Tab-separated table of C-alpha atoms in Angstrom:
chain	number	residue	atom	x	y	z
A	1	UNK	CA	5.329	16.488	-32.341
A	2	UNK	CA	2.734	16.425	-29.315
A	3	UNK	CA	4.499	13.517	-27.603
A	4	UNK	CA	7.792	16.013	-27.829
A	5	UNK	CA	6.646	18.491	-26.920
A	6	UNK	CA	5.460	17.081	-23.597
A	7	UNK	CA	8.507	15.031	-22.772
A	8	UNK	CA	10.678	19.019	-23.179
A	9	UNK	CA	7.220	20.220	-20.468
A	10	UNK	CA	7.891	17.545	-18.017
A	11	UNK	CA	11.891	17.610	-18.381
A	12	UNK	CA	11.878	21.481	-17.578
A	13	UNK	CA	9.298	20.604	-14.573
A	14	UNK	CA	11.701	18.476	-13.044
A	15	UNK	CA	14.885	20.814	-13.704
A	16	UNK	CA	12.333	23.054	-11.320
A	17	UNK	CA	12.189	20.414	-8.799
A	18	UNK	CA	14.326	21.036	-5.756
A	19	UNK	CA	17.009	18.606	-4.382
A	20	UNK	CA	16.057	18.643	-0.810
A	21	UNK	CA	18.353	17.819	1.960
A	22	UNK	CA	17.437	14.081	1.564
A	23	UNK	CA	17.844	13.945	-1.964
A	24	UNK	CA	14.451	13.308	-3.053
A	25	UNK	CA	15.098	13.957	-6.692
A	26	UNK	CA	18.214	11.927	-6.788
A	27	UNK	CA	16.408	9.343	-5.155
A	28	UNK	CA	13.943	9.337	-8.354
A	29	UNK	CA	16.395	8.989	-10.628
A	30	UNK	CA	18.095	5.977	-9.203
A	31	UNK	CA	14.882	4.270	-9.579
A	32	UNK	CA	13.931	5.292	-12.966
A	33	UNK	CA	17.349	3.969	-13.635
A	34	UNK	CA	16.419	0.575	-12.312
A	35	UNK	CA	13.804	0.294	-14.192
A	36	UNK	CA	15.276	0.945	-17.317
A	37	UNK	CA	18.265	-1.417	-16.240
A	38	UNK	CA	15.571	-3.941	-15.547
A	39	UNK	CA	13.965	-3.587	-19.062
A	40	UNK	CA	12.344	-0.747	-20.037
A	41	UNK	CA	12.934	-0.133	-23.386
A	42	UNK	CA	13.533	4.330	-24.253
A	43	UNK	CA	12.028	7.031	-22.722
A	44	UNK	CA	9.871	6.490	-19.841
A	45	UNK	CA	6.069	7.026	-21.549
A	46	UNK	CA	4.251	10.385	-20.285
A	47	UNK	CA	2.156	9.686	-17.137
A	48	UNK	CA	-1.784	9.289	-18.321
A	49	UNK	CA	-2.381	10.886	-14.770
A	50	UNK	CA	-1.657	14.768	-14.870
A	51	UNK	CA	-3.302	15.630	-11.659
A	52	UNK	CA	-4.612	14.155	-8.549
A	53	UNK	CA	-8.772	15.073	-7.962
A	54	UNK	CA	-9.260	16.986	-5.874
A	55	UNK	CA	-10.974	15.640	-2.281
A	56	UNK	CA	-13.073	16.529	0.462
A	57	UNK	CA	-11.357	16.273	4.333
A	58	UNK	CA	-11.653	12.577	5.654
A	59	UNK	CA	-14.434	11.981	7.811
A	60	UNK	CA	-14.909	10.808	11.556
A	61	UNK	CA	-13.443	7.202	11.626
A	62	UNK	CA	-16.266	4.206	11.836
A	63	UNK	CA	-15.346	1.112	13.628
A	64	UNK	CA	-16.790	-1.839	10.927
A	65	UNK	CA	-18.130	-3.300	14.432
A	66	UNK	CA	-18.590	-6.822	15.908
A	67	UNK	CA	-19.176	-8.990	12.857
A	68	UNK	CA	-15.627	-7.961	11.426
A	69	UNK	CA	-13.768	-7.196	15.021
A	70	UNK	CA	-13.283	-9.404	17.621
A	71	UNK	CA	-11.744	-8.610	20.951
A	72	UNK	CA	-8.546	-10.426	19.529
A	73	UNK	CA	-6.136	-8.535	16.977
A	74	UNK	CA	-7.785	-7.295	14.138
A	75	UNK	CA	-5.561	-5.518	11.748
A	76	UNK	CA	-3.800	-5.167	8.278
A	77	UNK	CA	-7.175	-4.513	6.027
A	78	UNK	CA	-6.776	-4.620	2.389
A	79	UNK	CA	-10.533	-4.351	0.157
A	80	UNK	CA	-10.641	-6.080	-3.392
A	81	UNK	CA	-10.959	-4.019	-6.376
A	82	UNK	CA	-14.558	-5.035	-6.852
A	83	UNK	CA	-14.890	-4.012	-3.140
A	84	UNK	CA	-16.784	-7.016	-1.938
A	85	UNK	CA	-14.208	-8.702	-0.151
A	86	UNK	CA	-12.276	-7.378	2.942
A	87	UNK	CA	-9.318	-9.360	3.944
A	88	UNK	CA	-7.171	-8.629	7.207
A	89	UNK	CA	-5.289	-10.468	10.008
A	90	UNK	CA	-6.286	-11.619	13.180
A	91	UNK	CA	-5.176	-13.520	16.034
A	92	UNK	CA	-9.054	-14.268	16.688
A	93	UNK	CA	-9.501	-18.227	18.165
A	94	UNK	CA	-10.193	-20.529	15.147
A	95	UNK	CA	-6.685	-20.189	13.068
A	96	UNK	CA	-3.891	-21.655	12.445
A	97	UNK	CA	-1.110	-19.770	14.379
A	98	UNK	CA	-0.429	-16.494	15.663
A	99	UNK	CA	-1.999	-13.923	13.117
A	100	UNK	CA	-3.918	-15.666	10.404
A	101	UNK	CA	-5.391	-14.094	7.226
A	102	UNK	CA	-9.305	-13.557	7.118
A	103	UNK	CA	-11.797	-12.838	4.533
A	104	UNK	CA	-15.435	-11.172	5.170
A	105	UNK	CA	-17.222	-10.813	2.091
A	106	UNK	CA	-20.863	-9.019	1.117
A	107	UNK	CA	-23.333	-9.175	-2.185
A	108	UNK	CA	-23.049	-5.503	-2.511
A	109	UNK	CA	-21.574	-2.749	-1.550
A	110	UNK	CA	-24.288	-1.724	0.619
A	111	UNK	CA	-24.567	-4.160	1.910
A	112	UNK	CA	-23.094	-5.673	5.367
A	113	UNK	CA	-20.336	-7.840	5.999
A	114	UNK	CA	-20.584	-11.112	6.420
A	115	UNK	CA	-19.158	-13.136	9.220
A	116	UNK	CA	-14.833	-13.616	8.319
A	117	UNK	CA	-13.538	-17.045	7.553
A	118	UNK	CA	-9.998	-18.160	7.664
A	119	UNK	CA	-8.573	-18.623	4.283
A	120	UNK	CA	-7.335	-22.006	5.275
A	121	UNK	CA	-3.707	-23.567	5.616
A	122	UNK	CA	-2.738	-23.168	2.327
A	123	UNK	CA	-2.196	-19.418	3.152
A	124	UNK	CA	-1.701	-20.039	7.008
A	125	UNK	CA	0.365	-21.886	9.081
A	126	UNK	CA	1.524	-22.110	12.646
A	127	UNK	CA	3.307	-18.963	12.288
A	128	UNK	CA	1.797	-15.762	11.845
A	129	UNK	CA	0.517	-14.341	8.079
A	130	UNK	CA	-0.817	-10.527	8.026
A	131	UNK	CA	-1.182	-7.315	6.242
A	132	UNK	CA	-2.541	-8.819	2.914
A	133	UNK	CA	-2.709	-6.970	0.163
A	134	UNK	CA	-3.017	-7.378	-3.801
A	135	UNK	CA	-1.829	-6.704	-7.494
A	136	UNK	CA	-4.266	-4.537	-9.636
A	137	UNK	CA	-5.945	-7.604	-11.520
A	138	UNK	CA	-6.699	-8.999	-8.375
A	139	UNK	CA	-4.808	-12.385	-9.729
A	140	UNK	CA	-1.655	-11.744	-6.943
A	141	UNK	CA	-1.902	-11.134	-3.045
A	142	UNK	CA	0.897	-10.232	-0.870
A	143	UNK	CA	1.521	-10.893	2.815
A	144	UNK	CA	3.630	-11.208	5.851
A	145	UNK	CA	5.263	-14.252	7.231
A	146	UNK	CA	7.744	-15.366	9.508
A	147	UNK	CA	7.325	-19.292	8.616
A	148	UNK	CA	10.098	-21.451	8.627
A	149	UNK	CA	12.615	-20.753	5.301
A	150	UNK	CA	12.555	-17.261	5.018
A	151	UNK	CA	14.969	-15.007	4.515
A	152	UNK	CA	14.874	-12.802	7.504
A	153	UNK	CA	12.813	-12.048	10.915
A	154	UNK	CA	9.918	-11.699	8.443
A	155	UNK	CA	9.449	-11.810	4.688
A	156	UNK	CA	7.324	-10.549	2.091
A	157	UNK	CA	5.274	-13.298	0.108
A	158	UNK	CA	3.700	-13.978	-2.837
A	159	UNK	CA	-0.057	-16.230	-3.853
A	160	UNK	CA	-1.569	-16.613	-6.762
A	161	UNK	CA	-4.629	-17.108	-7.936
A	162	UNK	CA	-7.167	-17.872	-11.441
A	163	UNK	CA	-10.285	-16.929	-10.461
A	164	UNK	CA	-10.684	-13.150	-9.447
A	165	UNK	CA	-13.493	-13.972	-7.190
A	166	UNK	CA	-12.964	-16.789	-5.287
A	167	UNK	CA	-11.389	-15.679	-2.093
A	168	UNK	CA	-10.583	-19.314	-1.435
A	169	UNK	CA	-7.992	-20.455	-4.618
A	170	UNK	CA	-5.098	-18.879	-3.609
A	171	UNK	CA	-2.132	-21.175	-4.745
A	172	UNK	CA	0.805	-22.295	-2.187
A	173	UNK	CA	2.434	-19.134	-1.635
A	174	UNK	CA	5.954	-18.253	-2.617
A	175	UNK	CA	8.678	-16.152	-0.879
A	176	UNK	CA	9.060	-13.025	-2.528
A	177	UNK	CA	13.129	-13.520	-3.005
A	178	UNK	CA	16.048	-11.713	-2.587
A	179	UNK	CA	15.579	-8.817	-3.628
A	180	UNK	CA	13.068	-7.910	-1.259
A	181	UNK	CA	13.479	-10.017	1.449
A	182	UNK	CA	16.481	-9.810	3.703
A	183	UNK	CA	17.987	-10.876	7.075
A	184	UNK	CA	16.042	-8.107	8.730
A	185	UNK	CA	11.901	-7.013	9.094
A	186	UNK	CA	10.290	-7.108	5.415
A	187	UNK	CA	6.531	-6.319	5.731
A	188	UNK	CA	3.584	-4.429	4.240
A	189	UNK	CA	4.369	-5.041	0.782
A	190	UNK	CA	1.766	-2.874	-1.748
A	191	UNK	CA	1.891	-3.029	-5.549
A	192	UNK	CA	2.048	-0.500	-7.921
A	193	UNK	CA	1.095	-1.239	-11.937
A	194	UNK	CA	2.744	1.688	-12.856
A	195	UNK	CA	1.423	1.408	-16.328
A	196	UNK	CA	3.538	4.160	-17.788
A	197	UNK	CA	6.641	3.068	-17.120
A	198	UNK	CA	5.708	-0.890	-17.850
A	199	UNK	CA	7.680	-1.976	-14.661
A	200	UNK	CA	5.699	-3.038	-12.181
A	201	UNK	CA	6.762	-1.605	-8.411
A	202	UNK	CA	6.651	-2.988	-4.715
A	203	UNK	CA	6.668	-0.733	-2.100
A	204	UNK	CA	7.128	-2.147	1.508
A	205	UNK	CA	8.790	-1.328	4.660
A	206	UNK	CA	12.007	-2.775	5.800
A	207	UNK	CA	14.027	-2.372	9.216
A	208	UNK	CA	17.404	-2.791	7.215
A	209	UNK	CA	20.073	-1.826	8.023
A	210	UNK	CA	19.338	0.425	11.244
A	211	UNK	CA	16.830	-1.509	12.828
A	212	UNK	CA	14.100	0.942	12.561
A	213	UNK	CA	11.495	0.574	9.275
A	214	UNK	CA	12.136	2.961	6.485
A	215	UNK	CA	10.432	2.804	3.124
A	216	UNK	CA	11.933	0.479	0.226
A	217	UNK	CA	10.732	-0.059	-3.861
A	218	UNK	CA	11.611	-3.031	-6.146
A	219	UNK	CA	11.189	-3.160	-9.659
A	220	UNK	CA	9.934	-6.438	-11.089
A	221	UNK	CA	11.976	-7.635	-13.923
A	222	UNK	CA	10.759	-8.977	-17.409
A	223	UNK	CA	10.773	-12.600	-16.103
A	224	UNK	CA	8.745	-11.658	-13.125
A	225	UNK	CA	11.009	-11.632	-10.204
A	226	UNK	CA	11.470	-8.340	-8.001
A	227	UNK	CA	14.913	-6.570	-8.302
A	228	UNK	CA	17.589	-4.837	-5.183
A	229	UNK	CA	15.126	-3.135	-3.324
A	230	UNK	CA	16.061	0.752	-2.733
A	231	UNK	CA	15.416	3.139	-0.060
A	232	UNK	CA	13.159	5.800	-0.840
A	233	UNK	CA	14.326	8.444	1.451
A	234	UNK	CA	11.573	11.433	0.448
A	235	UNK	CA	9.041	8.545	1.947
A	236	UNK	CA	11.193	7.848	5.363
A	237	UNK	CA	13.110	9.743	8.538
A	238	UNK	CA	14.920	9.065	11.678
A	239	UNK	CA	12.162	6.883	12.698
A	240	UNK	CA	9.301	4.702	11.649
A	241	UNK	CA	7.524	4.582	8.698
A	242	UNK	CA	5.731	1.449	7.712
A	243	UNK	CA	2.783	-0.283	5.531
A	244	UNK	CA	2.916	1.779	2.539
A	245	UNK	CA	-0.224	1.920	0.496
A	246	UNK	CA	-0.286	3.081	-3.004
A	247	UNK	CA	-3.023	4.532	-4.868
A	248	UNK	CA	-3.712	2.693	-8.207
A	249	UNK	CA	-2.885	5.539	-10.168
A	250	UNK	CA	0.241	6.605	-8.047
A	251	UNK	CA	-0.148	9.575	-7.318
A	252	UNK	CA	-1.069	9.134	-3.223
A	253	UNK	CA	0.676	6.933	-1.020
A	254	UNK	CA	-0.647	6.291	2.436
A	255	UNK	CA	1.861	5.015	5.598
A	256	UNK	CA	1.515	4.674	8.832
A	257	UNK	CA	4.525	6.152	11.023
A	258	UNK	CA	5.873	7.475	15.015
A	259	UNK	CA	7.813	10.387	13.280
A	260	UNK	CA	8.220	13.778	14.228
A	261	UNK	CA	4.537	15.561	13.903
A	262	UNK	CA	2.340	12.523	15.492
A	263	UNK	CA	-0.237	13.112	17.621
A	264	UNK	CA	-0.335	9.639	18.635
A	265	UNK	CA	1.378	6.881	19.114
A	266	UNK	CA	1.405	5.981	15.403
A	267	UNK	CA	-0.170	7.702	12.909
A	268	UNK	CA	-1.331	7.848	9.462
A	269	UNK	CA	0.636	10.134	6.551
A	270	UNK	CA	0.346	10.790	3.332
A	271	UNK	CA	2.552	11.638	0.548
A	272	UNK	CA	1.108	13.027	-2.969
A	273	UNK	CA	2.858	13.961	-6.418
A	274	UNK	CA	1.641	15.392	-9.478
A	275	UNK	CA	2.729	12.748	-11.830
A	276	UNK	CA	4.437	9.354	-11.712
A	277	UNK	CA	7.655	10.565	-12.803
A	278	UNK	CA	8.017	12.789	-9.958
A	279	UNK	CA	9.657	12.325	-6.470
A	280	UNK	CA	7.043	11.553	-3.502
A	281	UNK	CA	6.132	14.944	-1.187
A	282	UNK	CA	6.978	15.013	2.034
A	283	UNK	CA	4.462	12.704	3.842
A	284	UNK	CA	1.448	14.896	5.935
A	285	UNK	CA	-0.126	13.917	8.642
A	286	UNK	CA	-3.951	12.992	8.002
A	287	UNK	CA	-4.903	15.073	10.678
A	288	UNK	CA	-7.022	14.620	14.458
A	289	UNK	CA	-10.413	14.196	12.676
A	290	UNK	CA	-8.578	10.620	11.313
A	291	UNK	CA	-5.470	10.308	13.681
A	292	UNK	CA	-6.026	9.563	17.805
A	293	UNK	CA	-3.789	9.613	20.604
A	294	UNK	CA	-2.880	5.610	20.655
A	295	UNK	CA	-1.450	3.689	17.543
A	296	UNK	CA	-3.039	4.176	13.820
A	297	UNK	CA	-1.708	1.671	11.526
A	298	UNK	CA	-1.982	-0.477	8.570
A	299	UNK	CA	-3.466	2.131	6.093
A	300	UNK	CA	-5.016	1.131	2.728
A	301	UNK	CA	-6.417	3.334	0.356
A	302	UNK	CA	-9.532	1.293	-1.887
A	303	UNK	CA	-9.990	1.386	-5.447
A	304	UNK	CA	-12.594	4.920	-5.554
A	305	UNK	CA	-9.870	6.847	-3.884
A	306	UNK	CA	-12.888	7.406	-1.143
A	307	UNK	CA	-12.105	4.827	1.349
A	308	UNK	CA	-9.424	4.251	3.584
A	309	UNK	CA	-9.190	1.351	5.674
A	310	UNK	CA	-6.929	1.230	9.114
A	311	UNK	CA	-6.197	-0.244	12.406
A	312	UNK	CA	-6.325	1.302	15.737
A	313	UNK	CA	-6.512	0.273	19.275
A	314	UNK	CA	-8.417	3.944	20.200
A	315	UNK	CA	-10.647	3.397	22.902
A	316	UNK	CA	-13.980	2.744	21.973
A	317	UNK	CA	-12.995	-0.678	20.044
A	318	UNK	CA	-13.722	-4.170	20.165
A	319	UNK	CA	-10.364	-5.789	21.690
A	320	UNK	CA	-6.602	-4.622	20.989
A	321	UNK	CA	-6.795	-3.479	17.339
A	322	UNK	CA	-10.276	-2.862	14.927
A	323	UNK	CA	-10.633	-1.993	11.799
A	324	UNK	CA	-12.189	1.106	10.660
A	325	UNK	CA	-12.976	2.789	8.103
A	326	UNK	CA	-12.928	6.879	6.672
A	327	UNK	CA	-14.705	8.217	3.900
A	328	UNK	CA	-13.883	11.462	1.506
A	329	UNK	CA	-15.578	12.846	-1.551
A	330	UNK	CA	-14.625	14.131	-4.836
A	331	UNK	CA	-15.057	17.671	-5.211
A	332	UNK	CA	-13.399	17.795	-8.535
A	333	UNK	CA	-11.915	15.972	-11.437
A	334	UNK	CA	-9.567	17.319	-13.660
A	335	UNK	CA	-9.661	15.861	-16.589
A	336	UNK	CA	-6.334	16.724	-18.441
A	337	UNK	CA	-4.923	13.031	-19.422
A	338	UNK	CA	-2.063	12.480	-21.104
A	339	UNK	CA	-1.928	10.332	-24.318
């Protein structure tokens, strides 16, 4: 009777729910309806998450310094779950290609990081690899490429690996397929569990058809490959919006974009929603304190919800594009959870 009774709360939320000029509610409903089309079986389950906590302002961004940047390109972070591991691109001397993928790793986390080492050419080749980032068990990491056999200018792939901490057993990677991939720009692929629904997601920005990026979603099927990837036009605009960054519980998503409202060159936004059956908000700008007057990019959001790693060629810096980080703190947790 419980369950009922909050599938008849959340149906008469969404009734309340405004179809804006882009369609953002439409736009949720074609991809609950590839999900279900790709296997889910019913009713999409109630979202455990009711509400977001609620979070202090971001803080003054840090620059991780010279152990991690080089005067090179040194962009794309993504942290592991455990947070011990920091992985990013760089076109640093020492790889393979162009951009190669890098890992820095540290006992603790408080303590330093340790000098970055290439993860090798199983990962990298003499093309360029970037913007890694990873499935919620750690087991899956996903990356840019524009090696030979691709689909496109640039396409979204896939590693593997058994051991959760061993930054160094990534299997041979595999193209992401079809469904994500196309003849265009695929990039900045981030993963979603979404637990609730049992369909896993992949967000990632895609310069298809137009030529500038907007933000696309694919569903993974039962069978484990990703489905038609769909626009998701609450999360883009007239102009760029790029390297997507979901929170594990999906209910934040951080981008990076040039759209109307940036103070800089590029900027970092964020989009919020109140469950994981609703439609993304309009994406907000993080602000000066975070933002600067050059290009902000690459945003990922760690596992506490406190940290947000980013690139940015602000002056101050190492060489063309650091890595820094900004902090927040929980102020308050609700702790209504759905069962």
């Amino acid at each position: 009777m419980k369950t009922k009774t909050k599938k008849k709360e959340i149906t008469a939320m969404k009734k309340q729910i405004p179809i804006n000029e882009l369609g953002s509610r439409i736009t949720s409903k074609a991809i609950f309806a590839l999900l279900l089309a790709l296997g889910a079986s019913g009713l999409l389950a109630t979202p455990r998450f009711l509400a977001a906590s609620t979070f202090s302002e971001w803080s003054a961004p840090v620059n991780l310094g010279p152990t991690v940047n080089t005067g090179s390109i040194d962009a794309g972070p993504a942290l592991s779950k455990d947070g011990l591991s920091l992985y990013f691109n760089s076109n640093r001397p020492g790889g393979f290609g162009g951009n190669d993928i890098w890992v820095s790793q540290r006992a603790s986390r408080d303590d330093a990081w340790g000098a970055p080492v290439n993860l090798g050419p199983t990962i990298n080749t003499a093309s360029n690899e970037d913007t890694p980032s990873f499935s919620r068990d750690g087991h899956t990491m996903y990356f840019n490429s524009d090696r030979p056999g691709g689909f496109g200018l640039r396409d979204i792939y896939i590693s593997r690996r058994t051991n959760t901490h061993n930054d160094f057993g990534w299997e041979e990677p595999v193209n992401a397929g079809p469904g994500v991939n196309s003849a265009f720009l695929d990039a900045g692929a981030s993963y979603f569990e979404n637990e609730e629904a049992g369909t896993p997601l992949l967000y990632f920005g895609s310069t298809r058809p137009a030529g500038l990026f907007d933000i696309y979603v694919s569903a993974q099927a039962a069978d484990g490959s990703w489905g038609p990837a769909v626009l998701v036009p609450e999360l883009s605009s007239p102009l760029n919006e790029q390297h997507p960054s979901v929170r594990f519980d999906g209910l934040e998503l951080f981008l990076d974009s040039d759209r109307l409202g940036t103070f800089g060159l590029r900027d970092l936004w964020v989009s919020t929603r109140e469950t994981t059956l609703d439609p993304w908000s309009a994406p907000v700008n993080l602000g000066v304190t975070v933002n600067s007057a050059f290009i902000d990019q690459t945003p990922f959001i760690a596992s506490d919800r406190e940290t947000l790693f980013f690139a940015s060629n602000r002056p101050g810096g190492l060489g063309n594009l650091d890595i820094y980080m900004t902090t927040r703190e929980r102020t308050r947790t609700t702790s209504a959870l759905a069962r």
